[in-house]
Amino acid sequence: MPVTLTLSKALQQRAERFLPGGVDSPARAFRAVGGDPPFVERGEGAYLYDADGNRYIDYFGSWGPMILGHASPPAVDAIREAAAHSASFGASTASEADLAELVIKAFPSIDKLRFVSSGTEATMSAIRLARAFTDRKFIVKFEGCYHGHSDGLLVKAGSGVATFGIPGSAGVPDEIAHLTLALPYNDAQAVEDAFAAHPKEIACVIVEPVVGNAGCIPPAPGYLQALREITNREGALLIFDEVMTGFRVAAGGAQELYGITPDLTTLGKIIGGGLPCAAFGGRADIMDLLAPLGPVYQAGTLSGNPLAMAAGIATVGHLLEHRDEVYPLLESRSEALVGGIVAESARAGVAMVANRVGSMFTWFFTPGPVTDYDSAAKSDTAAFGRFHRAMLEQGVWLPCSQFEAAFLSTAHSMDDINQTIEAAKLALSSVKV
Ligand code: KE4
């Protein structure tokens, strides 16, 4: 039954009276894919239900957190119980160490961590720590990687590979952007050149070990190891931004999957079970620089919030207790879904390549391969927009941008996956104009 969006359109108009673009985060406005964004009323398992009563199979899962599906009973019960004792104290609770202990059990590279309320805070704080620990001020990031919206990370590549960045957003001063080198992903030589051009000046390299924010782009064989070796040799810290990959591509994230030990790790999304929760952590000799122990100031009113801790403990606890079933299930079902749609695109004569690591994946409308931001940017984003709208009309809600990763949850059934592949058959016919 085709989707109608009458009430959603009215809600969008009302929202635009109070919120810029009617949203609290730009991607939700559907500008990258066109069409009107449905307004969600509730989620349950693999499904979202909008204000008009339409049901959608959800493949973005709140951009990653909802790995157990929506309203998963362990998380709902834990949040309900915690909320009955008040939502926030601004004082220490046992639950913070409870969740920290679970996270550290899954991430042996983390001796200590600190909770914050967003991935942006986590990466911003980790970079401040790296600068203090190394007494250096420049940082390296990679084109196509997104680490939240702190000024120094909203930076585009400069004119030359080893030249400092230019602002990637209005309001970011050149002076701040010039402290960041934005290099091509999956190019170890570019990192060598940057350090050669700026010896003993670079505090850290921050990387999405599996890129999700240009669409899904896996690391080339040996690439992460090269980052580890170069940063070790140059006295810079390696920061794995696992906000998306943590507890997603493996219980221990990309560092477990690829066998790399970073100096600092940032986490988010899944560790809060859908509530505002993120973290940064790593070697104790670095983390102990944080106030109140050391000179690096970092703070947050709602850091370690008891409801977020309860949701995180329920979610992470479930994943760790059932890791031997959960991750193989997500792997096999994701393979069936991604492969099924790629096969349909070949039958439809639509140029498509897919990248997947576990249950995070992206279908790119390009012959491919997609190995970095430049090759991702060759995708036919108009075709992706037509595909997205055609899938939404059939009750399948994909991430609303070609340059985002899609996710599967443990709640998605094979019936959901087969229904999605059927919907793609029809949607792909609308892609070809
Ligand atoms: P937040 O500040 O949005 O909690 O986290 C920032 C962040 C940091 N690191 C990585 C690898 C991330 O993917 C993110 C946020 N991801 C985007 C979607 N890809 C959030 C969605 C949005 O901005 O609305």
Coordinates of C-alpha atoms and ligand atoms in Angstrom, one line a residue, residues 25 27-28 63 118-120 123 146-148 208 213 241 243-244 269 404, ligand 1:
S25 CA 20.2 17.6 12.9
A27 CA 20.5 15.0 7.7
R28 CA 17.0 14.4 8.9
W63 CA 22.3 6.2 12.7
S118 CA 27.8 12.8 22.2
G119 CA 30.4 11.5 19.8
T120 CA 31.3 15.1 19.1
T123 CA 36.4 13.2 19.8
Y146 CA 33.2 12.6 10.1
H147 CA 34.0 12.9 13.8
G148 CA 31.2 15.3 15.0
E208 CA 37.2 6.0 11.3
N213 CA 30.3 8.8 6.9
D241 CA 36.9 6.9 16.3
V243 CA 31.5 5.8 17.6
M244 CA 29.9 3.9 14.7
K269 CA 25.7 5.3 19.6
E404 CA 25.8 7.3 5.1
Ligands
KE4_1 P1 27.4 12.7 17.6 O1 27.9 14.1 18.1 O2 26.4 12.9 16.4 O3 26.8 11.9 18.7 O4 28.6 11.8 17.0 C1 29.4 12.4 16.1 C2 30.1 11.2 15.3 C3 31.4 10.9 15.6 N1 32.1 9.9 15.0 C4 31.4 9.2 14.1 C5 32.2 8.0 13.4 C6 30.1 9.4 13.7 O5 29.5 8.7 12.8 C7 29.4 10.5 14.4 C8 28.0 10.8 14.0 N2 27.4 10.1 13.0 C9 26.3 10.8 12.3 C10 25.8 9.9 11.2 N3 26.7 9.3 10.4 C11 25.2 11.3 13.2 C12 23.9 11.6 12.5 C13 23.6 13.1 12.5 O6 24.6 13.9 12.4 O7 22.4 13.4 12.5

